[in-house]
Coordinates of C-alpha atoms in Angstrom, one line a residue:
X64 CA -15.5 33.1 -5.7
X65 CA -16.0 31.7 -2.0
X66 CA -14.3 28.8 -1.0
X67 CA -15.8 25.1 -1.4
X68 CA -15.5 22.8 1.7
X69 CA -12.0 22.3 2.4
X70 CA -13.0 18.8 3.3
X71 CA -13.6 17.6 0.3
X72 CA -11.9 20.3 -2.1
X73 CA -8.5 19.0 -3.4
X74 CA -8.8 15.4 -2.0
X75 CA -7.6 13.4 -4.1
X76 CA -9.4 11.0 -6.2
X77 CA -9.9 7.4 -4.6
X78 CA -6.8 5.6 -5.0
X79 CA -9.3 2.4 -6.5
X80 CA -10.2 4.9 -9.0
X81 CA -7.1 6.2 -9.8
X82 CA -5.6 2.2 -10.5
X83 CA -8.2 0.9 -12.1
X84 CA -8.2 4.2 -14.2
X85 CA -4.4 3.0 -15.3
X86 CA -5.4 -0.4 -15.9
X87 CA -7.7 0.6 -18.8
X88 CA -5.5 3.1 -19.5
X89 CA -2.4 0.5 -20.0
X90 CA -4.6 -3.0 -20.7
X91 CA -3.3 -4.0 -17.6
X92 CA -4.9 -6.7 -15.3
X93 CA -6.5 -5.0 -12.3
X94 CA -5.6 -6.4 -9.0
X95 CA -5.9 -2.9 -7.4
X96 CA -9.7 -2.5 -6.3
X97 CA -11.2 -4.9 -4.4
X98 CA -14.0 -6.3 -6.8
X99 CA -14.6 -9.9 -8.2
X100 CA -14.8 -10.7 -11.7
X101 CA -17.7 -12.9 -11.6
X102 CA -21.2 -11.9 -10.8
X103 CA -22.9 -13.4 -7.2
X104 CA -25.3 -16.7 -7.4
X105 CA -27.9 -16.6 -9.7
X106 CA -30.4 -17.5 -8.2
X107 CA -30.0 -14.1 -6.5
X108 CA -29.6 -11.9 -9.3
X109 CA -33.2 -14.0 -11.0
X110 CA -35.1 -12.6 -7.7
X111 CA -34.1 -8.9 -8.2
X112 CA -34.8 -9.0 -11.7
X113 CA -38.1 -11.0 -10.9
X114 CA -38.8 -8.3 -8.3
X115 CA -37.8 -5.8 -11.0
X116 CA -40.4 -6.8 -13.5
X117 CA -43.1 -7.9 -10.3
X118 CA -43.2 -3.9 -8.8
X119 CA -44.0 -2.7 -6.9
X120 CA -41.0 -0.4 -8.2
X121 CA -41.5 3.0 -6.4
X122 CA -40.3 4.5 -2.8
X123 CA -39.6 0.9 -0.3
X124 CA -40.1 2.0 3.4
X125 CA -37.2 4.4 4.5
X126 CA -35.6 2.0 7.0
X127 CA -35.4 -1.1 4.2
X128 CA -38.4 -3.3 3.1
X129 CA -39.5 -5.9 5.8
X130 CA -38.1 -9.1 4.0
X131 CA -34.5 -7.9 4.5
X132 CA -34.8 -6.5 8.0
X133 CA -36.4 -9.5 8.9
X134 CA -33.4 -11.3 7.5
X135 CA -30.8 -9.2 8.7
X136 CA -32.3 -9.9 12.2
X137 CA -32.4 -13.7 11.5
X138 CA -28.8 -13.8 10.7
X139 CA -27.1 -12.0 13.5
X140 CA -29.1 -14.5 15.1
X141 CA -28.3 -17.6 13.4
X142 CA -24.3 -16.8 12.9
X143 CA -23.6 -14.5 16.2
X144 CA -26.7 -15.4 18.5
X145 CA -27.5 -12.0 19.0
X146 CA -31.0 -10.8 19.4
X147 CA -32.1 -8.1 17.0
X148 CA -35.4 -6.5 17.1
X149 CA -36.1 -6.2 13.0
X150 CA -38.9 -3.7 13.5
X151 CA -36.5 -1.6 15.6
X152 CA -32.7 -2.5 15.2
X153 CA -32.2 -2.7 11.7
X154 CA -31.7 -0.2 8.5
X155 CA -31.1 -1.0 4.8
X156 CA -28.6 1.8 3.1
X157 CA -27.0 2.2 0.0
X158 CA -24.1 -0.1 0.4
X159 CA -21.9 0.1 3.6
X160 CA -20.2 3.2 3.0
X161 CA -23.5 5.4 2.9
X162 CA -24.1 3.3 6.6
X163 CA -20.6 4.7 7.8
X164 CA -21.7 8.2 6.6
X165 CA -24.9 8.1 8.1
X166 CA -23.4 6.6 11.7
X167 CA -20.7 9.7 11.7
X168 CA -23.2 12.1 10.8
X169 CA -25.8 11.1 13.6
X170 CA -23.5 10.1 16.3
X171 CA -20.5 13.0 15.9
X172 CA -20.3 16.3 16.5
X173 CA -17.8 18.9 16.2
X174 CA -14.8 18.5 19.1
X175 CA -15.5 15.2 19.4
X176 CA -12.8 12.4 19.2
X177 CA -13.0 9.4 16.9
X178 CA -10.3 6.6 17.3
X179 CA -9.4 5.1 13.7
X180 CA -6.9 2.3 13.6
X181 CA -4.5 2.3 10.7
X182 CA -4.0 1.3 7.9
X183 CA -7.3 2.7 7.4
X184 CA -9.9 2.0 4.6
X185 CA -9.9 5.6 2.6
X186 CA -13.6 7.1 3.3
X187 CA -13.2 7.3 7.2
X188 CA -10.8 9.9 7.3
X189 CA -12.9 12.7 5.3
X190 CA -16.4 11.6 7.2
X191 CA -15.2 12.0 10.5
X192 CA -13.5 15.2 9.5
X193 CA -16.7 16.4 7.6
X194 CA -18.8 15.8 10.4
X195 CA -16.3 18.1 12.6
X196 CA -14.7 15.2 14.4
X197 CA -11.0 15.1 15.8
X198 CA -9.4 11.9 14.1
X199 CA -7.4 9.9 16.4
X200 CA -5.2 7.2 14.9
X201 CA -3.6 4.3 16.2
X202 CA -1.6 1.7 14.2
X203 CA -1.2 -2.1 13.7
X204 CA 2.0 -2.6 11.5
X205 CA 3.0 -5.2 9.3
X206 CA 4.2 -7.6 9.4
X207 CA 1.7 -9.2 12.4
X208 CA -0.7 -6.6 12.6
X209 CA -1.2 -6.8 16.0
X210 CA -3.1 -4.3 18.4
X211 CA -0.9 -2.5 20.6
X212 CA -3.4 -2.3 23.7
X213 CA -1.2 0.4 25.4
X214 CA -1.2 2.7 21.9
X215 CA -4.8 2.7 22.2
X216 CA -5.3 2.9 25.5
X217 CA -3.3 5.7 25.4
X218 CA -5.8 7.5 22.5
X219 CA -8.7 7.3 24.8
X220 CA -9.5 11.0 26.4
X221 CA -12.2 12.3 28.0
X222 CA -13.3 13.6 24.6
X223 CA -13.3 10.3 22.7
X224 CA -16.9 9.9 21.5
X225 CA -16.4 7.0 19.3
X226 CA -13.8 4.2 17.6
X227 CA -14.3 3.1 14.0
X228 CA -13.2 -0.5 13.7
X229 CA -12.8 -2.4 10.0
X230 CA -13.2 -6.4 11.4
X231 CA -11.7 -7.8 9.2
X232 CA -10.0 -5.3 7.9
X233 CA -9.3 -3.5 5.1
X234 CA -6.4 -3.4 3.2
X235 CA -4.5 -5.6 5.6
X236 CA -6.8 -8.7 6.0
X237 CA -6.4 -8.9 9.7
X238 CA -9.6 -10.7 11.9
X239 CA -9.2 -9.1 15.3
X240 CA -8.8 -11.6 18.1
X241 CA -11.0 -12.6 20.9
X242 CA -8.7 -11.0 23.3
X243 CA -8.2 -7.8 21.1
X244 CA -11.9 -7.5 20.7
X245 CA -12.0 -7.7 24.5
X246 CA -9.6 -5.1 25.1
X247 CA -11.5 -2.6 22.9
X248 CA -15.0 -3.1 24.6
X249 CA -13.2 -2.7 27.8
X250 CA -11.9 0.6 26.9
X251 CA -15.3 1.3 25.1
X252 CA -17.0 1.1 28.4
X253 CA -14.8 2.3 30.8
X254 CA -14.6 5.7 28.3
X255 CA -18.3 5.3 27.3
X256 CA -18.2 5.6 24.1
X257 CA -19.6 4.2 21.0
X258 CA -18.1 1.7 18.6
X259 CA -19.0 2.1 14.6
X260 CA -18.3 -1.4 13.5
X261 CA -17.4 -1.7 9.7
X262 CA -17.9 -5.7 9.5
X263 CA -18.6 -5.8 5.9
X264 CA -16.0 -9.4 5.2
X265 CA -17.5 -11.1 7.8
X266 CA -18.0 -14.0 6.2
X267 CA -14.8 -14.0 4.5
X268 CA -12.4 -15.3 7.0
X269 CA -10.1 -18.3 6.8
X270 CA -8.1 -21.1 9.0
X271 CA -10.2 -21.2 11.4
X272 CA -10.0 -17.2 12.1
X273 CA -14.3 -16.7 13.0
X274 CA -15.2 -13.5 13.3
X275 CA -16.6 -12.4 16.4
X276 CA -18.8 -9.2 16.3
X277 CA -18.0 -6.7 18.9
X278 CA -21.7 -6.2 19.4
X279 CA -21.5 -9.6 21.3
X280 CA -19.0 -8.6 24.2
X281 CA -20.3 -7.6 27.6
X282 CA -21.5 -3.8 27.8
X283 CA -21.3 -3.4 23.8
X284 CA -25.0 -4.4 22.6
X285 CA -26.2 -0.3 23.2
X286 CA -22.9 1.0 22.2
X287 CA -22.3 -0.6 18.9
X288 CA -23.7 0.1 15.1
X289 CA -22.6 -2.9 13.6
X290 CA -22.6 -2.4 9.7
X291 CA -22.8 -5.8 6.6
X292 CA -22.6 -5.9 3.2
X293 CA -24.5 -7.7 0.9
X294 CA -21.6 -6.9 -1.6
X295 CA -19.2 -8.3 -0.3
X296 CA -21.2 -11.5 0.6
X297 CA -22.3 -12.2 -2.2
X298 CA -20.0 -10.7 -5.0
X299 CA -22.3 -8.1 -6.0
X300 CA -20.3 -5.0 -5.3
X301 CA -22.2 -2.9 -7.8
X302 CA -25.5 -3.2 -6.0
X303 CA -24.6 -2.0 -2.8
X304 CA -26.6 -2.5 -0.6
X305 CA -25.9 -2.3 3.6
X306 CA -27.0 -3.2 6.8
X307 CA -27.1 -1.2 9.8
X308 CA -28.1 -3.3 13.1
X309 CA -28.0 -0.9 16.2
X310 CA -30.0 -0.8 19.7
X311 CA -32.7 1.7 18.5
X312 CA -30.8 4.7 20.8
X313 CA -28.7 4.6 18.2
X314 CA -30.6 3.7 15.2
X315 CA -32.7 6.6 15.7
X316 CA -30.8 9.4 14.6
X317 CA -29.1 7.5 12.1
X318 CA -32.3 7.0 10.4
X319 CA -32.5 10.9 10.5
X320 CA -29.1 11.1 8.4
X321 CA -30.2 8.1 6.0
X322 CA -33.3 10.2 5.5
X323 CA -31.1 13.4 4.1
X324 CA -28.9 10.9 2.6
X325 CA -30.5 8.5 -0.5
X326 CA -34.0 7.6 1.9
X327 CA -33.9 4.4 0.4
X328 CA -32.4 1.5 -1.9
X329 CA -34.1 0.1 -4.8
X330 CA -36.5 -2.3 -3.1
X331 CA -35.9 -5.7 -6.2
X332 CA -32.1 -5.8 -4.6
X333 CA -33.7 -5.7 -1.3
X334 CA -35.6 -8.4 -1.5
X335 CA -33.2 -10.2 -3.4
X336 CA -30.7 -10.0 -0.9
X337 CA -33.2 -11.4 1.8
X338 CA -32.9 -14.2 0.2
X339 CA -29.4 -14.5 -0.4
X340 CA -29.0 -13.7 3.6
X341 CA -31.2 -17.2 4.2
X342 CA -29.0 -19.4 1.8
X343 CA -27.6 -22.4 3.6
X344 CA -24.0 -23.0 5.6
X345 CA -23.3 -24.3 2.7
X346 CA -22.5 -21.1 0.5
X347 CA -21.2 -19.7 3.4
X348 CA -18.3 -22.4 3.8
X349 CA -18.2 -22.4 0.3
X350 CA -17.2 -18.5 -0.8
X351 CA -14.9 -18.6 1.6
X352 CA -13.0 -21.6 0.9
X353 CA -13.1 -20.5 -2.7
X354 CA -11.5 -17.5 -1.9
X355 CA -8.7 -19.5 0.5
X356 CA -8.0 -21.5 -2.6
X357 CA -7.2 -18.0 -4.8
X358 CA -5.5 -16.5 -1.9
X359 CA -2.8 -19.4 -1.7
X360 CA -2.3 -19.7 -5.4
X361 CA -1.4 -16.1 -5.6
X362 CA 0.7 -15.9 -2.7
X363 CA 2.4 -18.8 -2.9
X364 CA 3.1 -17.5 -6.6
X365 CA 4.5 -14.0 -5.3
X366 CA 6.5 -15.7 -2.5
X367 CA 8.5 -17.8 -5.7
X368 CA 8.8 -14.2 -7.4
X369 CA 10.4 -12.6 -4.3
X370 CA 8.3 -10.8 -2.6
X371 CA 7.8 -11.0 1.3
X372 CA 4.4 -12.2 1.7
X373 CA 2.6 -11.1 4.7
X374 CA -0.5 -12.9 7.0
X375 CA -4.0 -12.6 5.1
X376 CA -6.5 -14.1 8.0
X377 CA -9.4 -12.9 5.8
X378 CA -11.1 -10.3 3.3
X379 CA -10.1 -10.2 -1.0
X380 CA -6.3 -8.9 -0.1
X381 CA -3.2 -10.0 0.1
X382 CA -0.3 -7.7 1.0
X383 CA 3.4 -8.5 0.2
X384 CA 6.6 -6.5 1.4
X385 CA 9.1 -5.5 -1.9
X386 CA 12.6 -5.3 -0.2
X387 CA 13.6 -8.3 -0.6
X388 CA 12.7 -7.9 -4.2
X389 CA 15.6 -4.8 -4.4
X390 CA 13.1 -2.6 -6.2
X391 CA 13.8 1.2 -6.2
X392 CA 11.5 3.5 -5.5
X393 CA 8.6 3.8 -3.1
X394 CA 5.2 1.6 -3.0
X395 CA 3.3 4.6 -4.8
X396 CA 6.5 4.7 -7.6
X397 CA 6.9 1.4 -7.8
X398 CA 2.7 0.5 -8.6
X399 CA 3.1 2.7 -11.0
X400 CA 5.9 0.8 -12.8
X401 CA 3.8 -1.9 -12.6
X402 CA 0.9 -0.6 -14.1
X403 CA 2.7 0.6 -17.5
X404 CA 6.1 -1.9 -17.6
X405 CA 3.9 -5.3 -16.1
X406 CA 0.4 -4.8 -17.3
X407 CA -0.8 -5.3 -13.9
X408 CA -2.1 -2.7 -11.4
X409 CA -2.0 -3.3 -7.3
X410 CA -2.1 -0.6 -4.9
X411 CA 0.0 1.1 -2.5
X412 CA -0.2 0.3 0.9
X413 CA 0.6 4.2 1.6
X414 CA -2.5 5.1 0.7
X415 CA -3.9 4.1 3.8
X416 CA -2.3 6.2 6.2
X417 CA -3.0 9.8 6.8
X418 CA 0.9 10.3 7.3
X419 CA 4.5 8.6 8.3
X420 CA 3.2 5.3 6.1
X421 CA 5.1 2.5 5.0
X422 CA 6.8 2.7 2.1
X423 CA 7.7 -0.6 1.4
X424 CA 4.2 -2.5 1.1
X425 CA 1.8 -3.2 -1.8
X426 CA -1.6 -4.8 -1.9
X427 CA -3.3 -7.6 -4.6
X428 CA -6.7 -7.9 -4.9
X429 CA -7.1 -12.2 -5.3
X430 CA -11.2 -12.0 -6.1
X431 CA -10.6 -12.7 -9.6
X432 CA -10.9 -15.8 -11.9
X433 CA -7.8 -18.3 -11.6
X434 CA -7.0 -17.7 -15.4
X435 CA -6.6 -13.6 -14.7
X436 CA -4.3 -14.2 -10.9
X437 CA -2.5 -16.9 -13.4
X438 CA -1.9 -14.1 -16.0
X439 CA -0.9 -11.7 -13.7
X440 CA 1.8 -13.3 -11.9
X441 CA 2.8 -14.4 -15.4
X442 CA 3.5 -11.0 -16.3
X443 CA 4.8 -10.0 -13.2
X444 CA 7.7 -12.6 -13.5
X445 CA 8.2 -11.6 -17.2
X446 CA 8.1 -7.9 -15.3
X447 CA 11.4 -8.9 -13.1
X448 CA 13.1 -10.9 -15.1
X449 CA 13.2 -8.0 -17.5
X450 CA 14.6 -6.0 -14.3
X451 CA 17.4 -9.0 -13.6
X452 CA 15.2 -9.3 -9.9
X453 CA 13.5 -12.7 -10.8
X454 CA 11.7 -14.7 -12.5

């Protein structure tokens, strides 16, 4: 028979999917893919379902219904003071990823060059590929994570047509800084060229790291699609549903791939999460402190262990180093391990790289209940101990 796209044939599955497939498999706690354990406010989930049951319950208006435009406008506004046309800027897709795919589709074609900065989150690689793009990669490394200016100054060529940057970022929980930020809109302009921002943690940040949308920096209002997640703010992963805010140069043709793409979202979560986007400082300050709280009770539990805990500024995820731990065997060999010895699944911090990764990282999901991070570092001492490492 013909060949399939080579894209997509062979790839491998997810490596979310793959963990959380061995932590059924194995009964082990799952601190691999980046979902929390708890459902979102309720008040939330009690709009959608009275939306549900209210109709109307067929096709919403292709860009998003009104009520969450309007928000989405009101909140780039009311957290970044930028100035968002609802009727004009703003596009409701199913969740953020389907916003990446739709940016890539409209704004790449074949040839052109797209800067991703590793470690990268897993879609990018395969949409910019699939949309005949030229991946360009540029690294921060561990354990800072800091932007090396001159690396990706050095990427830029006169047939960049785009950067893809995760602020904050997935898997590595840096916030880019101000001055970072700056350097990238400076080489954004003076190689005019767009910036696909995937800002779906924004409000997941902690110690005083704010993030600062590169949509707010001289000369980057028309070159950036700036994409949220309701998701991610508020704990309902499973609804997905994304944002898109864009000058409407920009929004345009995206709107033409979100067309060919799912058209629309189901209109109760819409409206739900227009009202979720309105709720006060308050929750704001709130989810993330909460998660500030989980993040230092598990690191401060892996750094007793052994392991070499590294800087989380924001996002679910911690990432910790092994050597000092004397484990054998790579990040990939030793997740695997344990998954079947320790009853708990992380993931590799390999997986994020196209090629040449680390070996030596692995990444914990801390989104969980304090009873299930408890239990998993439980095991995991139980785990070394066993080994004669710790414990």
């Amino acid at each position: 028979m013909k060949p399939t796209n080579p894209v997509f044939t062979g790839v491998k599955t997810t490596i979310f999917e793959r963990m959380s497939r061995l932590a059924l498999e194995h009964a082990a706690i799952n601190l691999g893919q980046g979902f929390p354990d708890v459902d979102g406010p309720q008040d939330i989930r009690q709009s959608a379902a009275d939306a549900l049951m209210a109709g109307p319950n067929q096709y919403p208006p292709m860009l998003g219904v009104p009520e969450l435009r309007q928000a989405v406008a009101a909140a780039n506004k009311r957290f970044y003071g930028l100035e968002v046309d609802w009727q004009r800027e703003v596009m409701v897709t199913s969740g953020a990823t389907e916003a990446l795919a739709d940016a890539i589709f409209a704004l790449i074609e074949p040839g052109d060059e797209v800067i991703l900065i590793e470690p990268l989150y897993d879609c990018y690689l395969p949409l910019v590929q699939r949309a005949g793009g030229v991946p360009v990669r540029v690294r921060v490394t561990p354990p800072d994570w800091k932007l090396n200016v001159k690396a990706l100054e050095a990427a830029f060529t006169e047939n960049t047509k785009a950067v893809l940057i995760n602020n904050p970022m997935n898997p590595c929980a840096k916030v880019f800084t101000e001055a970072e930020l700056g350097d990238i809109a400076r080489l954004c302009r003076t190689n005019d060229c767009y910036a696909i921002c995937d800002e779906v943690y924004e409000h997941l940040t902690f110690e005083g790291h704010r993030h600062l949308p590169l949509m707010m920096f001289d000369g980057m209002r028309e070159r950036c699609v700036r994409i949220g997640s309701a998701g991610k703010t508020f704990s309902l992963t499973g609804w997905k549903v994304g944002y898109i805010t864009a000058s409407p140069n920009l929004l345009e043709p995206i709107a033409k791939a979100h067309q060919f793409v799912t058209f629309t979202t189901p209109p109760n979560l819409q409206k739900a999460v227009a009202l979720g986007l309105a709720k006060e400082d308050s929750y704001y300050h709130g989810l993330a402190g909460d998660l500030r709280v989980k993040r230092d009770f598990l690191s401060n539990e892996l750094a007793q262990l052994g392991f070499a805990v590294l800087p989380c500024d924001g996002t679910y995820f911690v990432t910790v180093d092994v050597t000092p731990l004397g484990l054998n065997g790579t990040d990939e060999e030793i997740c695997l391990r344990m998954v079947e010895e320790a009853g708990v699944a992380a993931v590799p911090l390999s997986a994020f790289y196209v090629s040449d990764a680390p070996t030596n990282c692995i990444r914990f999901c801390f989104c969980k209940k304090d009873s299930v991070l408890k239990e998993a570092t439980d095991r995991l001492a139980a785990w070394l101990k066993g080994l004669g490492l710790s414990g």
